[in-house]
CSV table of N, CA and C in Angstrom, one decimal:
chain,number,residue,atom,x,y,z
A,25,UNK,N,10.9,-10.4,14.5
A,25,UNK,CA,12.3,-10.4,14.2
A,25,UNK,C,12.8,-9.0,14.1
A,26,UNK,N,14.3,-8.9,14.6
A,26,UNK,CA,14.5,-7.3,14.2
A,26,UNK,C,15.6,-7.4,13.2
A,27,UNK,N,16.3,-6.0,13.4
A,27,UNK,CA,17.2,-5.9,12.3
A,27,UNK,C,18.5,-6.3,12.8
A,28,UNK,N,19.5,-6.7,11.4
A,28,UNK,CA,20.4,-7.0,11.7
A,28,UNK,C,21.6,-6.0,12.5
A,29,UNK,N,22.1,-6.7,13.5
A,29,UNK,CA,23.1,-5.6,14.2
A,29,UNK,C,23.2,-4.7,13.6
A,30,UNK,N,24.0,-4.4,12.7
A,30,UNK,CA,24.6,-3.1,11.7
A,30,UNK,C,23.9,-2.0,11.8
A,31,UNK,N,22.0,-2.7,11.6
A,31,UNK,CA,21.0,-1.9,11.7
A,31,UNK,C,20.4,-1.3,12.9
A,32,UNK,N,20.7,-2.2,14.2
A,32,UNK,CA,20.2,-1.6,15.3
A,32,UNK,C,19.9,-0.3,15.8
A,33,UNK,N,20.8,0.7,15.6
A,33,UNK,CA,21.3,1.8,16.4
A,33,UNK,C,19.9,2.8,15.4
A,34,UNK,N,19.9,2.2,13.9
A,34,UNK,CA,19.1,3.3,12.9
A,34,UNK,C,17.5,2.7,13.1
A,35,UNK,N,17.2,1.4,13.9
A,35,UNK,CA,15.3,1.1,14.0
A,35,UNK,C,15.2,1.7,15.1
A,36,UNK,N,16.6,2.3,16.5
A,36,UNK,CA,15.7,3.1,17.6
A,36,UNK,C,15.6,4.3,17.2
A,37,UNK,N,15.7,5.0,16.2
A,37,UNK,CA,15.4,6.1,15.8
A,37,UNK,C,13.8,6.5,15.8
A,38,UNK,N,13.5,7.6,16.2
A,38,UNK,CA,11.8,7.6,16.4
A,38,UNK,C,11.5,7.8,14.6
A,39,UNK,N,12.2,8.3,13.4
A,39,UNK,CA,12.1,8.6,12.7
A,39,UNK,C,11.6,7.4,11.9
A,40,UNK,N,12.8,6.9,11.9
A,40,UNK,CA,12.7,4.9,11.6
A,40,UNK,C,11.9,4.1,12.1
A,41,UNK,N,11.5,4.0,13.4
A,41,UNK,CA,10.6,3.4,13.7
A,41,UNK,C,9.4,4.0,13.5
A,42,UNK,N,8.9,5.0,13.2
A,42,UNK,CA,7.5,5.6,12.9
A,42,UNK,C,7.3,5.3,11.7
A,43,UNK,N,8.5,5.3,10.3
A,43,UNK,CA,8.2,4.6,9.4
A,43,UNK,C,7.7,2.8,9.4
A,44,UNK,N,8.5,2.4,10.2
A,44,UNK,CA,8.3,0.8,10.6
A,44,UNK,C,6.7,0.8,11.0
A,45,UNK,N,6.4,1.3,11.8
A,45,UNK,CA,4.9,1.6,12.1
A,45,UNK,C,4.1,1.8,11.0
A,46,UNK,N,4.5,2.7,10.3
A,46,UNK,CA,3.0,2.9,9.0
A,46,UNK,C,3.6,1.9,8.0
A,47,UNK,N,4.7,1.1,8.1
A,47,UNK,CA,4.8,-0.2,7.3
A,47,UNK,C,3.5,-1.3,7.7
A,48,UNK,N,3.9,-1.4,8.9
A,48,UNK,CA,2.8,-2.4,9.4
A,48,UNK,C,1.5,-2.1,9.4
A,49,UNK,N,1.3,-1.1,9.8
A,49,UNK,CA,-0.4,-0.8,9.1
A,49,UNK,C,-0.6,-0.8,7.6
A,50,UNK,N,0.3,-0.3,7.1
A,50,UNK,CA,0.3,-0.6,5.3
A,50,UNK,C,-0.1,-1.8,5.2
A,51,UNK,N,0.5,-2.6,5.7
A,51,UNK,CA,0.7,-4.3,5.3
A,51,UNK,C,-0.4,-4.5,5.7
A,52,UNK,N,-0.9,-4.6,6.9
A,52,UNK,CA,-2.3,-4.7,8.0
A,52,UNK,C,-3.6,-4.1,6.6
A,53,UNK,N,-3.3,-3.4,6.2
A,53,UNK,CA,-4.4,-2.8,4.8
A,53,UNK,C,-4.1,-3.6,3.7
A,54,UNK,N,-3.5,-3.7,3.6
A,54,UNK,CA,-3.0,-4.7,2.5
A,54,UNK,C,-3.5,-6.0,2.1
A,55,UNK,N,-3.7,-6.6,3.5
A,55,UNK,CA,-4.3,-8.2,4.1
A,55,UNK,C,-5.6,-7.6,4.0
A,56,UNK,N,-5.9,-6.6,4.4
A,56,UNK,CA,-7.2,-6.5,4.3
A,56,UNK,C,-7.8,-6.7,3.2
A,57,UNK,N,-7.5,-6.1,2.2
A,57,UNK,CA,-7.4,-5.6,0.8
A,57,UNK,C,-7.8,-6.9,0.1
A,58,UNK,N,-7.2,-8.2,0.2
A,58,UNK,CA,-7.2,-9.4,-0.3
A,58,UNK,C,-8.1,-10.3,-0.4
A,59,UNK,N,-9.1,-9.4,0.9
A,59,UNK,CA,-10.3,-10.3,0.9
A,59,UNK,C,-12.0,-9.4,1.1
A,60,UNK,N,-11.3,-7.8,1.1
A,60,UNK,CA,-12.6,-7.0,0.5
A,60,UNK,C,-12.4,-6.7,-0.8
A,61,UNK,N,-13.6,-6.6,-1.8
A,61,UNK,CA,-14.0,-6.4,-2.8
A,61,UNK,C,-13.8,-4.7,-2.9
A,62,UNK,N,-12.6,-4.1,-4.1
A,62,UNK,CA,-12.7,-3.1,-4.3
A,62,UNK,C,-11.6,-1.8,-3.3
A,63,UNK,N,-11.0,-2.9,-2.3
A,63,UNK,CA,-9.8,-2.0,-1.4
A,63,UNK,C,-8.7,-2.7,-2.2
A,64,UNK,N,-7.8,-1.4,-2.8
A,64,UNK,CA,-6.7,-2.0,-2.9
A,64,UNK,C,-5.5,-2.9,-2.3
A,65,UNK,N,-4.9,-3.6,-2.6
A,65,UNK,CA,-3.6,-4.3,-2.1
A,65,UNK,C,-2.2,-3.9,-2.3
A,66,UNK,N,-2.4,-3.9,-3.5
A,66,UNK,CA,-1.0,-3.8,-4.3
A,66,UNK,C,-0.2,-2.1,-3.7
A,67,UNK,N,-1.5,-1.6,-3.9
A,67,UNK,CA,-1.1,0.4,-3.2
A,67,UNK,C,-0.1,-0.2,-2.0
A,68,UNK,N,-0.9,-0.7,-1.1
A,68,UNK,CA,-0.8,-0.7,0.5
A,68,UNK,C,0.9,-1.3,0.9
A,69,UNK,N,1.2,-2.6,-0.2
A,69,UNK,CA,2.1,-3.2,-0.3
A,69,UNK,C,3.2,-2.4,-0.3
A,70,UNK,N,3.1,-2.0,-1.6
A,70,UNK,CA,4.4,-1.1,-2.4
A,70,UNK,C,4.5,0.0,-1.1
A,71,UNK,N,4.0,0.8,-0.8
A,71,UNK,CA,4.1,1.6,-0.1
A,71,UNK,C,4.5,0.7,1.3
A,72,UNK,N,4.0,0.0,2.2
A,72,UNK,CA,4.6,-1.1,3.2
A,72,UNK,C,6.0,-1.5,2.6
A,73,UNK,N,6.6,-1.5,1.4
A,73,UNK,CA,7.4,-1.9,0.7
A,73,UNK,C,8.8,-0.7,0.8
A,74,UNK,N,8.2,0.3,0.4
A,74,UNK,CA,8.8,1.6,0.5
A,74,UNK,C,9.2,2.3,2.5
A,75,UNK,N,8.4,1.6,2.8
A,75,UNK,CA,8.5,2.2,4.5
A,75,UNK,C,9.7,1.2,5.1
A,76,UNK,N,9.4,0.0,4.6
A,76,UNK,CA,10.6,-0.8,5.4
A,76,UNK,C,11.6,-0.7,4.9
A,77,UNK,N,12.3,-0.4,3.6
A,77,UNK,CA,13.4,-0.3,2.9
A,77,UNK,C,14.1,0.7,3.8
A,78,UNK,N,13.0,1.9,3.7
A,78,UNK,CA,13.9,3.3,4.3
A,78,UNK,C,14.1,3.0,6.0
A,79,UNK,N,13.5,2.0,6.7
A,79,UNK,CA,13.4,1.9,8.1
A,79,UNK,C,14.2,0.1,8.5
A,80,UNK,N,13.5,-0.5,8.0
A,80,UNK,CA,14.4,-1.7,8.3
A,80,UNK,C,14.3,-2.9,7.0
A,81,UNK,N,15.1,-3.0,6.4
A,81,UNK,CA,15.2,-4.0,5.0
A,81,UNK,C,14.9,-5.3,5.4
A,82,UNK,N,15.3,-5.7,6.9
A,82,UNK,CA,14.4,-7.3,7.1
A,82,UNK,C,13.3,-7.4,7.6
A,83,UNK,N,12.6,-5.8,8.0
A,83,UNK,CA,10.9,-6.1,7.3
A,83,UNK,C,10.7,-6.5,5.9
A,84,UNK,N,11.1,-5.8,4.9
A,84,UNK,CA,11.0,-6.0,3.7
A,84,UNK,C,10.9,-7.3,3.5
A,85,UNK,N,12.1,-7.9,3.6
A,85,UNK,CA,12.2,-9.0,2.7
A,85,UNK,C,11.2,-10.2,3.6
A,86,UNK,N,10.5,-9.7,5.1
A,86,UNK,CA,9.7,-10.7,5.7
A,86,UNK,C,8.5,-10.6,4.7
A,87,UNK,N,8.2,-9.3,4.6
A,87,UNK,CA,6.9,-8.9,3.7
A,87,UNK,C,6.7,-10.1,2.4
A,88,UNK,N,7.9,-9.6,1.4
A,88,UNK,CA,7.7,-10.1,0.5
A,88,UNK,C,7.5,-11.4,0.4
A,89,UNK,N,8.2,-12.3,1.5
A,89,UNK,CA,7.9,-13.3,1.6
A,89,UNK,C,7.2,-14.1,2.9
A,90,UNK,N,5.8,-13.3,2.9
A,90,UNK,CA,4.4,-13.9,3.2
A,90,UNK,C,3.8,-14.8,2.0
A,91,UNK,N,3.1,-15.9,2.4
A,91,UNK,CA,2.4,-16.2,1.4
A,91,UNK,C,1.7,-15.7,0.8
A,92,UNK,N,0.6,-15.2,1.3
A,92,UNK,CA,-0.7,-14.7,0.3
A,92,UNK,C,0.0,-13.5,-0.5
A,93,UNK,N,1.5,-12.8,0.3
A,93,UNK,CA,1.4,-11.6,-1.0
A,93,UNK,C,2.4,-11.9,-1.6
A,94,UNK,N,2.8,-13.4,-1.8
A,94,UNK,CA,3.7,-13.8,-3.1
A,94,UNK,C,3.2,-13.5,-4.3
A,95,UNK,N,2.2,-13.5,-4.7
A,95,UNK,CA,1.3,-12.8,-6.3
A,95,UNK,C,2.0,-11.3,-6.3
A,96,UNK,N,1.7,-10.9,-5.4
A,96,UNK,CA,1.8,-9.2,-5.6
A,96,UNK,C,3.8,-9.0,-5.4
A,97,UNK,N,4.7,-9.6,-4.3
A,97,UNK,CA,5.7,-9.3,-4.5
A,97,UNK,C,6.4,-9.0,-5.8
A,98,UNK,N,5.9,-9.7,-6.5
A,98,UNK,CA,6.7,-9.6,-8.5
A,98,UNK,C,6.7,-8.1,-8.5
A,99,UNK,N,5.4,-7.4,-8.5
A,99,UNK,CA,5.4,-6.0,-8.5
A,99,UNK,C,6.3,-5.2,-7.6
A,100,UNK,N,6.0,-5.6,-6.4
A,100,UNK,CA,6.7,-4.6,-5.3
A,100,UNK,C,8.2,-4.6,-5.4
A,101,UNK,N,8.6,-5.5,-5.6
A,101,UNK,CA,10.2,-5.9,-5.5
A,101,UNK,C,11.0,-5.1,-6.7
A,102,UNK,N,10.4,-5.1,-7.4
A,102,UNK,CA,11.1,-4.7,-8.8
A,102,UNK,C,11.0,-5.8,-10.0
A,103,UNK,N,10.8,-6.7,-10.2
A,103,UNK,CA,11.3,-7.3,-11.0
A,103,UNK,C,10.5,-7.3,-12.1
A,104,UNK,N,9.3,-6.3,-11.8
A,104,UNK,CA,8.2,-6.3,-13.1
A,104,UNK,C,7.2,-5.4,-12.8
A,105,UNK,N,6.9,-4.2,-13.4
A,105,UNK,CA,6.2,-3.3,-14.0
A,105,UNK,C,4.5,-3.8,-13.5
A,106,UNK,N,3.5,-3.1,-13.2
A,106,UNK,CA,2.1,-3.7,-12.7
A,106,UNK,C,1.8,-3.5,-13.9
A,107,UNK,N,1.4,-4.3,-15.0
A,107,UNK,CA,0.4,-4.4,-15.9
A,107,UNK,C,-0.7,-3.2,-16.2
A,108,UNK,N,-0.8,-2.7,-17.4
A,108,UNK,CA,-1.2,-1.6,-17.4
A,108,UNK,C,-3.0,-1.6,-17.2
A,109,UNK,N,-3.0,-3.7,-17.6
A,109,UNK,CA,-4.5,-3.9,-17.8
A,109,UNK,C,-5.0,-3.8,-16.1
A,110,UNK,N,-4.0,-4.1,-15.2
A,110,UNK,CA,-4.3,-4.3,-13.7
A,110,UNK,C,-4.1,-3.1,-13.5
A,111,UNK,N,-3.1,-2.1,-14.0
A,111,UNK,CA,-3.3,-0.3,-13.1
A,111,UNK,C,-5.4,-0.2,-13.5
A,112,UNK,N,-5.7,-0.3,-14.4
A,112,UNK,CA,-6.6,0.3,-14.9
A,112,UNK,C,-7.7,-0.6,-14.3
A,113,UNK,N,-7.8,-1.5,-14.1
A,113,UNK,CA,-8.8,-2.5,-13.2
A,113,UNK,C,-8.9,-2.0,-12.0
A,114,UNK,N,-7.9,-1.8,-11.5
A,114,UNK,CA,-7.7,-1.4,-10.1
A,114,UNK,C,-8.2,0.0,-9.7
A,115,UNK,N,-7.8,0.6,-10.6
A,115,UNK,CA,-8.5,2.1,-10.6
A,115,UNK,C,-9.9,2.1,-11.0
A,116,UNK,N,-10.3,1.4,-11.8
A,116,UNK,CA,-11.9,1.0,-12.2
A,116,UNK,C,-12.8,0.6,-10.8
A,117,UNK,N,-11.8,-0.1,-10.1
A,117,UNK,CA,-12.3,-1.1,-9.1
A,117,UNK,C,-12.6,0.0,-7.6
A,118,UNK,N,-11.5,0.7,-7.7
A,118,UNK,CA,-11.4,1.7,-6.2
A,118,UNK,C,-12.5,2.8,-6.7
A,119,UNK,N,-12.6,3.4,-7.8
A,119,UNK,CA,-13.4,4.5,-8.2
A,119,UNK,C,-14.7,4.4,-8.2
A,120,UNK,N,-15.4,2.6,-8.6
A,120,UNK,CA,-16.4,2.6,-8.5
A,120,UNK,C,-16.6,1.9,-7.0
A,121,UNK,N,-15.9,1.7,-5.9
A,121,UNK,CA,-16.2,1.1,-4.4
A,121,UNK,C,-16.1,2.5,-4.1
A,122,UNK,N,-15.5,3.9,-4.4
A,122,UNK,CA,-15.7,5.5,-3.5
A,122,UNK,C,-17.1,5.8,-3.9
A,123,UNK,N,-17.7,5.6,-5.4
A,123,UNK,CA,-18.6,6.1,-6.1
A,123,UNK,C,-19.9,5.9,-5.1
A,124,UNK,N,-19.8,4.1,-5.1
A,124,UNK,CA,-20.7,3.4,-4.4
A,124,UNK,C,-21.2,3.9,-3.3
A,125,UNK,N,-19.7,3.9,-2.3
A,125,UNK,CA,-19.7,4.2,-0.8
A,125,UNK,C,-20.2,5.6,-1.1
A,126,UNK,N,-20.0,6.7,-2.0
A,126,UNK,CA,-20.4,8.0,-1.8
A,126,UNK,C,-22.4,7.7,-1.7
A,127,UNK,N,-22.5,7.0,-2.5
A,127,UNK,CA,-23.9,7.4,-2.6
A,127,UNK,C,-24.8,6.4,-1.5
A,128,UNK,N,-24.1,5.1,-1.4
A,128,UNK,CA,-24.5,4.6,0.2
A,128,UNK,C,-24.9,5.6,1.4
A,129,UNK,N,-23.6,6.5,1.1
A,129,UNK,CA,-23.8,7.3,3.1
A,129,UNK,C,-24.4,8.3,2.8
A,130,UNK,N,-24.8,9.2,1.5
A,130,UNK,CA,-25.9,10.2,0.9
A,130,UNK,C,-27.0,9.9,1.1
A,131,UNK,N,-27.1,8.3,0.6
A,131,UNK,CA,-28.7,7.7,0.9
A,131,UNK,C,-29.5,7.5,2.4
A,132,UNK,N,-28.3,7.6,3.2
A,132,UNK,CA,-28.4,6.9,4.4
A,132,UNK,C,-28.1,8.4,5.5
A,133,UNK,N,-27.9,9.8,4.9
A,133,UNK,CA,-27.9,10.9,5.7
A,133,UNK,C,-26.6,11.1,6.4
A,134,UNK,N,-25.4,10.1,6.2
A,134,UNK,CA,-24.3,9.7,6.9
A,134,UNK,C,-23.1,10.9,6.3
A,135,UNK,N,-23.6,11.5,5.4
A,135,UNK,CA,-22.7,12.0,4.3
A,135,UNK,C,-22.5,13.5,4.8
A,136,UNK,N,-21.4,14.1,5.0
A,136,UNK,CA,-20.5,15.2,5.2
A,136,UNK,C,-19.8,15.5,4.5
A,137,UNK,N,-19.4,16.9,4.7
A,137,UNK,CA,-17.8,17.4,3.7
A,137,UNK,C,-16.5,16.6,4.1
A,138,UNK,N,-16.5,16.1,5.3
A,138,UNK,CA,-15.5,15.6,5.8
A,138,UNK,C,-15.1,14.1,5.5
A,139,UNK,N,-16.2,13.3,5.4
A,139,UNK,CA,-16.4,12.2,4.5
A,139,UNK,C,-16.1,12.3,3.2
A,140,UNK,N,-16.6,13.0,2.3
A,140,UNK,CA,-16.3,13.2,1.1
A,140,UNK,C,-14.9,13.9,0.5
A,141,UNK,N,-14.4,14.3,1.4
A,141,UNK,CA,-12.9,14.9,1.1
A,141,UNK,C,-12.3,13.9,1.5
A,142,UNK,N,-12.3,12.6,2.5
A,142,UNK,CA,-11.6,11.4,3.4
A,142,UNK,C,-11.4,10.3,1.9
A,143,UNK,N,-13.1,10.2,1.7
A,143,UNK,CA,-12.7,9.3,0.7
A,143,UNK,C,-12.4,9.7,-0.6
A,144,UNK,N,-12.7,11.0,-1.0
A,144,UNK,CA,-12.0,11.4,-2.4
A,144,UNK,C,-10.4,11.4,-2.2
A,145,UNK,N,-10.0,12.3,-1.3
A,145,UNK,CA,-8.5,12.1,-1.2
A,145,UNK,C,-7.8,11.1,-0.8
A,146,UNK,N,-8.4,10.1,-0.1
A,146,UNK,CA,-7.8,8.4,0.0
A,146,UNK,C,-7.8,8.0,-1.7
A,147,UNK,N,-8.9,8.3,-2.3
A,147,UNK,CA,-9.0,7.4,-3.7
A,147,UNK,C,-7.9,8.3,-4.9
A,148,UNK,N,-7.6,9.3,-4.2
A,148,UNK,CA,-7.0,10.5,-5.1
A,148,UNK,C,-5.5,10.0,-5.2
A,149,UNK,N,-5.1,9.9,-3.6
A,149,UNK,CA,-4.0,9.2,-3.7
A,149,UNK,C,-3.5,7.5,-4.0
A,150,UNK,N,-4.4,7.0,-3.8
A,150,UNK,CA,-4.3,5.8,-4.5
A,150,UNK,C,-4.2,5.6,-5.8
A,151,UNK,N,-4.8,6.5,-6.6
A,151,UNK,CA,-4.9,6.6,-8.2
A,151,UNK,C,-3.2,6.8,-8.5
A,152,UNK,N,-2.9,8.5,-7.7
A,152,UNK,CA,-1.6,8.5,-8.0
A,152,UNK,C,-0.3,7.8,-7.7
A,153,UNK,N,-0.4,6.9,-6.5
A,153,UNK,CA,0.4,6.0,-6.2
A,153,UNK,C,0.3,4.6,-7.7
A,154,UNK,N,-0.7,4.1,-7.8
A,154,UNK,CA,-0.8,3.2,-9.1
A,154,UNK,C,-0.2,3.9,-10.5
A,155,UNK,N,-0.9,4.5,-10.8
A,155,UNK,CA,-0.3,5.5,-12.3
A,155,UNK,C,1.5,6.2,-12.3
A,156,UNK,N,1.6,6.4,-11.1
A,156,UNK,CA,3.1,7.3,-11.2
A,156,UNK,C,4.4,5.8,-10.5
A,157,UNK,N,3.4,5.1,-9.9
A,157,UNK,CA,4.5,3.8,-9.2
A,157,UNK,C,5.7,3.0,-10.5
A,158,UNK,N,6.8,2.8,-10.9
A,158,UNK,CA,7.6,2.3,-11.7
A,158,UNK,C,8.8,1.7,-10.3
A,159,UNK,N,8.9,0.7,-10.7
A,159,UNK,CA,9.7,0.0,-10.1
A,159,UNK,C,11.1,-0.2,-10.2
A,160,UNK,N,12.0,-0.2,-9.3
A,160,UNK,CA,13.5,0.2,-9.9
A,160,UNK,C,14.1,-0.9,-9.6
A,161,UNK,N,15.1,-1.2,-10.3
A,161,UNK,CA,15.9,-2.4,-10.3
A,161,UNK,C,16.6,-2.7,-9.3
A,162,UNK,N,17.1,-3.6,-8.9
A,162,UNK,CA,17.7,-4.0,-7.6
A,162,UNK,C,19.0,-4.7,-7.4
């Protein structure tokens, strides 16, 4: 689906559309997320959430209204704050799947500086995306 008329002229923008692009991979992580143990969703969302707004708002509103991320839209949308018991799970959850994976690929000789700066700073920013995320009214 594209955007409405009005919008046309601002999704050929390479600007706009490269946002539209890391929407859909957000989202694409996102689904992932739902069904591995320990990758976030909610991150991937909000942020998929945040790319379509600024690039095309009838991504948005397709997003939010996927099935499986009807649970999570409450958050993304605005209409409610993520729980401070689910920031903190979530962070519990990603910290100890880096922890893991760090000592998996150490055990296994897989392990570099470049690995360990990948997934520290993927989990780095995920921490800060959850803790600083507040949702604005609509």
């Amino acid at each position: 689906m594209s955007c409405p008329k009005s919008s046309q002229r601002l999704i050929r923008s390479p600007y706009r559309l490269a946002l539209a692009g890391l929407g859909v991979v957000s989202v694409g992580l996102g689904l992932i997320g739902i069904v591995v143990p320990g990758m976030p969703t909610t991150v991937f969302l909000i942020i998929a959430s945040y790319l379509f707004t600024r690039s095309c708002p009838v991504l948005e509103e397709r997003l939010l209204g996927i099935r499986p991320l009807r649970p999570y839209a409450r958050f993304v949308s605005g209409g409610c704050p993520i729980p401070k018991k689910a920031r903190w799970t979530a962070l519990a959850m990603m910290w100890g799947a880096v922890t893991l994976s760090l000592f998996v690929l150490a055990s296994r000789e897989i392990f570099g500086l470049a690995v360990l700066v990948l997934l520290v700073g993927a989990a780095c920013a995920g921490s800060f995306v959850i803790l600083r995320y507040r949702p604005s009214t609509r």
